[in-house]
mmCIF file of C-alpha atoms in Angstrom:
data_model
loop_
_atom_site.group_PDB
_atom_site.id
_atom_site.type_symbol
_atom_site.label_atom_id
_atom_site.label_comp_id
_atom_site.label_asym_id
_atom_site.label_seq_id
_atom_site.Cartn_x
_atom_site.Cartn_y
_atom_site.Cartn_z
ATOM 1 C CA MET T 1 31.409 -12.066 268.452
ATOM 2 C CA SER T 2 31.113 -10.349 265.079
ATOM 3 C CA ASP T 3 31.210 -12.102 261.716
ATOM 4 C CA GLU T 4 34.692 -10.647 261.154
ATOM 5 C CA GLU T 5 35.982 -12.182 264.384
ATOM 6 C CA LYS T 6 34.498 -15.574 263.516
ATOM 7 C CA ARG T 7 36.475 -15.974 260.279
ATOM 8 C CA ILE T 8 39.497 -18.241 260.304
ATOM 9 C CA PRO T 9 42.811 -16.880 259.003
ATOM 10 C CA GLY T 10 43.057 -17.254 255.244
ATOM 11 C CA SER T 11 39.416 -18.291 254.930
ATOM 12 C CA SER T 12 37.360 -17.066 252.037
ATOM 13 C CA ASP T 13 34.247 -14.983 252.553
ATOM 14 C CA ALA T 14 30.964 -16.835 252.362
ATOM 15 C CA GLY T 15 27.911 -15.098 250.998
ATOM 16 C CA LEU T 16 24.506 -16.470 251.914
ATOM 17 C CA SER T 17 23.877 -17.602 248.332
ATOM 18 C CA ASP T 18 27.312 -19.279 248.284
ATOM 19 C CA LEU T 19 26.466 -21.118 251.520
ATOM 20 C CA PHE T 20 23.136 -22.274 250.094
ATOM 21 C CA ILE T 21 24.605 -23.448 246.766
ATOM 22 C CA THR T 22 27.582 -25.204 248.371
ATOM 23 C CA PHE T 23 25.430 -27.095 250.867
ATOM 24 C CA ALA T 24 22.830 -27.873 248.210
ATOM 25 C CA LYS T 25 25.630 -29.493 246.146
ATOM 26 C CA ILE T 26 26.653 -31.484 249.211
ATOM 27 C CA GLY T 27 23.033 -32.370 249.953
ATOM 28 C CA VAL T 28 22.338 -33.651 246.447
ATOM 29 C CA MET T 29 25.316 -36.034 246.644
ATOM 30 C CA THR T 30 24.762 -37.294 250.190
ATOM 31 C CA PHE T 31 23.650 -40.864 249.632
ATOM 32 C CA GLY T 32 23.744 -43.110 252.670
ATOM 33 C CA GLY T 33 23.188 -40.621 255.479
ATOM 34 C CA GLY T 34 25.332 -38.147 257.393
ATOM 35 C CA ALA T 35 28.530 -40.195 257.355
ATOM 36 C CA ALA T 36 28.494 -40.158 253.557
ATOM 37 C CA MET T 37 28.547 -36.378 253.719
ATOM 38 C CA LEU T 38 31.992 -36.284 255.339
ATOM 39 C CA PRO T 39 34.140 -36.628 252.190
ATOM 40 C CA MET T 40 32.068 -34.014 250.368
ATOM 41 C CA LEU T 41 32.178 -31.654 253.344
ATOM 42 C CA GLN T 42 35.920 -32.053 253.488
ATOM 43 C CA ARG T 43 36.346 -31.306 249.773
ATOM 44 C CA GLU T 44 33.878 -28.410 249.541
ATOM 45 C CA VAL T 45 34.172 -26.686 252.927
ATOM 46 C CA ILE T 46 37.877 -27.210 253.629
ATOM 47 C CA ASP T 47 39.692 -27.811 250.335
ATOM 48 C CA ASN T 48 37.644 -25.682 247.908
ATOM 49 C CA LYS T 49 36.237 -22.909 250.121
ATOM 50 C CA ASN T 50 38.620 -22.873 253.110
ATOM 51 C CA TRP T 51 35.703 -21.878 255.331
ATOM 52 C CA VAL T 52 36.785 -23.873 258.404
ATOM 53 C CA ALA T 53 39.891 -25.694 259.566
ATOM 54 C CA GLU T 54 39.955 -29.482 259.354
ATOM 55 C CA GLU T 55 40.011 -29.805 263.137
ATOM 56 C CA GLU T 56 36.934 -27.566 263.390
ATOM 57 C CA LEU T 57 35.025 -29.688 260.890
ATOM 58 C CA ILE T 58 35.840 -32.813 262.909
ATOM 59 C CA ASP T 59 34.551 -31.054 266.041
ATOM 60 C CA TYR T 60 31.343 -29.935 264.290
ATOM 61 C CA TYR T 61 30.795 -33.420 262.965
ATOM 62 C CA ALA T 62 31.315 -34.968 266.426
ATOM 63 C CA ILE T 63 28.932 -32.466 268.023
ATOM 64 C CA GLY T 64 26.469 -33.096 265.187
ATOM 65 C CA GLN T 65 26.375 -36.760 266.198
ATOM 66 C CA CYS T 66 25.573 -35.850 269.795
ATOM 67 C CA THR T 67 22.837 -33.328 269.144
ATOM 68 C CA PRO T 68 19.280 -34.196 268.148
ATOM 69 C CA GLY T 69 18.673 -34.331 264.422
ATOM 70 C CA ILE T 70 20.450 -35.470 261.300
ATOM 71 C CA ILE T 71 24.257 -35.267 261.356
ATOM 72 C CA ALA T 72 24.437 -33.678 257.889
ATOM 73 C CA VAL T 73 21.964 -30.965 258.856
ATOM 74 C CA ASN T 74 23.626 -30.271 262.203
ATOM 75 C CA THR T 75 27.071 -29.995 260.627
ATOM 76 C CA ALA T 76 25.786 -27.681 257.885
ATOM 77 C CA THR T 77 24.167 -25.513 260.555
ATOM 78 C CA PHE T 78 27.431 -25.246 262.517
ATOM 79 C CA VAL T 79 29.493 -24.340 259.446
ATOM 80 C CA GLY T 80 26.910 -21.821 258.243
ATOM 81 C CA TYR T 81 26.733 -20.238 261.686
ATOM 82 C CA ARG T 82 30.527 -20.108 261.839
ATOM 83 C CA LYS T 83 30.673 -18.178 258.581
ATOM 84 C CA ARG T 84 27.630 -15.884 258.712
ATOM 85 C CA GLY T 85 25.992 -16.155 262.124
ATOM 86 C CA ILE T 86 22.343 -17.133 262.556
ATOM 87 C CA ALA T 87 21.378 -16.302 258.962
ATOM 88 C CA GLY T 88 24.275 -18.440 257.686
ATOM 89 C CA GLY T 89 23.215 -21.350 259.872
ATOM 90 C CA ILE T 90 19.664 -21.183 258.559
ATOM 91 C CA ILE T 91 20.710 -20.819 254.904
ATOM 92 C CA ALA T 92 23.278 -23.667 255.075
ATOM 93 C CA THR T 93 20.658 -25.894 256.710
ATOM 94 C CA LEU T 94 18.091 -25.076 254.037
ATOM 95 C CA GLY T 95 20.715 -25.706 251.356
ATOM 96 C CA VAL T 96 21.610 -29.184 252.594
ATOM 97 C CA ILE T 97 17.995 -30.326 252.947
ATOM 98 C CA PHE T 98 16.632 -28.701 249.762
ATOM 99 C CA PRO T 99 17.819 -31.396 247.300
ATOM 100 C CA SER T 100 16.440 -34.207 249.463
ATOM 101 C CA LEU T 101 13.086 -32.479 249.750
ATOM 102 C CA VAL T 102 12.831 -32.062 245.978
ATOM 103 C CA ILE T 103 14.058 -35.563 245.133
ATOM 104 C CA ILE T 104 11.899 -37.303 247.741
ATOM 105 C CA THR T 105 8.849 -35.340 246.648
ATOM 106 C CA LEU T 106 9.418 -36.327 243.005
ATOM 107 C CA LEU T 107 10.259 -39.963 243.684
ATOM 108 C CA ALA T 108 7.921 -40.801 246.557
ATOM 109 C CA GLY T 109 5.143 -42.020 244.300
ATOM 110 C CA LEU T 110 7.449 -43.783 241.859
ATOM 111 C CA ILE T 111 9.880 -45.618 244.133
ATOM 112 C CA GLN T 112 7.426 -48.315 245.193
ATOM 113 C CA ASN T 113 6.759 -49.182 241.563
ATOM 114 C CA PHE T 114 10.445 -49.616 240.693
ATOM 115 C CA ALA T 115 12.112 -50.746 243.952
ATOM 116 C CA ASP T 116 11.868 -54.444 243.056
ATOM 117 C CA LEU T 117 13.423 -54.117 239.604
ATOM 118 C CA PRO T 118 16.816 -55.874 239.394
ATOM 119 C CA VAL T 119 18.442 -52.852 237.738
ATOM 120 C CA VAL T 120 17.341 -50.575 240.606
ATOM 121 C CA LYS T 121 18.562 -53.053 243.239
ATOM 122 C CA SER T 122 21.913 -53.338 241.444
ATOM 123 C CA ALA T 123 22.271 -49.560 241.200
ATOM 124 C CA PHE T 124 21.630 -49.129 244.928
ATOM 125 C CA ALA T 125 24.086 -51.938 245.755
ATOM 126 C CA GLY T 126 26.750 -50.127 243.735
ATOM 127 C CA ILE T 127 25.963 -46.808 245.411
ATOM 128 C CA ARG T 128 26.281 -48.387 248.881
ATOM 129 C CA VAL T 129 29.738 -49.779 248.060
ATOM 130 C CA CYS T 130 30.844 -46.412 246.677
ATOM 131 C CA VAL T 131 29.609 -44.621 249.810
ATOM 132 C CA CYS T 132 31.583 -47.029 252.023
ATOM 133 C CA VAL T 133 34.788 -46.311 250.094
ATOM 134 C CA LEU T 134 34.224 -42.536 250.261
ATOM 135 C CA ILE T 135 33.606 -42.692 254.006
ATOM 136 C CA LEU T 136 36.728 -44.821 254.550
ATOM 137 C CA ASN T 137 38.812 -42.373 252.531
ATOM 138 C CA ALA T 138 37.546 -39.417 254.585
ATOM 139 C CA VAL T 139 38.122 -41.291 257.842
ATOM 140 C CA LEU T 140 41.722 -42.078 256.893
ATOM 141 C CA LYS T 141 42.395 -38.420 256.036
ATOM 142 C CA LEU T 142 40.838 -37.202 259.278
ATOM 143 C CA LEU T 143 42.632 -39.900 261.264
ATOM 144 C CA LYS T 144 46.010 -38.429 260.301
ATOM 145 C CA LYS T 145 44.968 -35.044 261.743
ATOM 146 C CA SER T 146 43.203 -36.387 264.833
ATOM 147 C CA VAL T 147 45.383 -39.201 266.172
ATOM 148 C CA ILE T 148 48.564 -37.245 266.810
ATOM 149 C CA ASP T 149 50.039 -38.352 270.148
ATOM 150 C CA LYS T 150 49.893 -41.112 272.766
ATOM 151 C CA VAL T 151 46.747 -39.697 274.384
ATOM 152 C CA THR T 152 44.791 -39.634 271.128
ATOM 153 C CA VAL T 153 46.072 -43.103 270.149
ATOM 154 C CA ILE T 154 44.791 -44.520 273.448
ATOM 155 C CA ILE T 155 41.409 -42.811 273.034
ATOM 156 C CA PHE T 156 41.185 -44.008 269.424
ATOM 157 C CA ILE T 157 41.887 -47.638 270.336
ATOM 158 C CA LEU T 158 39.421 -47.608 273.242
ATOM 159 C CA VAL T 159 36.621 -46.006 271.207
ATOM 160 C CA LEU T 160 37.256 -48.334 268.261
ATOM 161 C CA ALA T 161 37.106 -51.388 270.514
ATOM 162 C CA GLY T 162 34.073 -50.042 272.365
ATOM 163 C CA SER T 163 32.152 -49.288 269.188
ATOM 164 C CA CYS T 164 32.936 -52.741 267.784
ATOM 165 C CA PHE T 165 31.915 -54.714 270.868
ATOM 166 C CA LEU T 166 29.397 -52.534 272.728
ATOM 167 C CA ASP T 167 26.000 -51.353 271.586
ATOM 168 C CA LEU T 168 26.206 -47.817 272.981
ATOM 169 C CA SER T 169 25.017 -44.464 271.687
ATOM 170 C CA PRO T 170 27.644 -42.320 269.898
ATOM 171 C CA ILE T 171 26.861 -39.631 272.478
ATOM 172 C CA ILE T 172 28.363 -41.810 275.205
ATOM 173 C CA PHE T 173 31.535 -42.347 273.175
ATOM 174 C CA VAL T 174 31.912 -38.611 272.491
ATOM 175 C CA VAL T 175 31.291 -37.565 276.109
ATOM 176 C CA VAL T 176 33.578 -40.255 277.537
ATOM 177 C CA SER T 177 36.271 -39.419 274.950
ATOM 178 C CA ALA T 178 36.109 -35.723 275.810
ATOM 179 C CA ALA T 179 36.433 -36.524 279.524
ATOM 180 C CA ALA T 180 39.263 -38.996 278.847
ATOM 181 C CA GLY T 181 41.059 -36.419 276.700
ATOM 182 C CA LEU T 182 40.886 -33.857 279.488
ATOM 183 C CA ILE T 183 41.990 -36.321 282.171
ATOM 184 C CA LEU T 184 44.824 -37.901 280.156
ATOM 185 C CA LYS T 185 46.100 -34.502 279.010
ATOM 186 C CA ALA T 186 46.055 -33.187 282.595
ATOM 187 C CA LEU T 187 47.917 -36.283 283.834
ATOM 188 C CA SER T 188 50.437 -35.950 281.004
ATOM 189 C CA GLU T 189 51.078 -32.285 281.790
ATOM 190 C CA LYS T 190 51.312 -33.021 285.525
ATOM 191 C CA LYS T 191 53.820 -35.800 284.858
ATOM 192 C CA GLY T 192 55.809 -33.504 282.547
ATOM 193 C CA GLY T 193 55.810 -30.742 285.161
ATOM 194 C CA GLU T 194 57.196 -33.047 287.867
ATOM 195 C CA GLN T 195 60.247 -33.982 285.785
#
């Protein structure tokens, strides 16, 4: 599949430097891990750049949770690959990890000296609360696009309950949800065809 065929309708072109800069901006603001990246991904990749559809980003994010590695890196790799093939995947990945590499390198020696200061603890407490709100906001936006019929409502409720009460890997939830989606959709279509 050529790069031209991979583009979504109405999507803007993505140069390699644009991929690197966009994912570096996302990477520098990703406090709190891969889940914190979701609101920024949504704003930059969907709203500002129109590089992928919202449903695609949800799929990439879900696959990113199931594959080895960091969710933020995996998702950046998928989006970069989607826009510019292998080179795009590599450049987007480098972009998202570059800020962390620089910041960690600069702060590694200093963090132990300042971690116990009350002002530093307070700042990190505030950042954690902010990250939670940003994640919740992104989840609510994605929920509207993902939970669209009876089948997806059932899957949503089961996964929510399972994740609250069971200590299982996210991979299990994704695989079981995919299988349930296929089975429930097939049963729904079979039932609709019999009427």
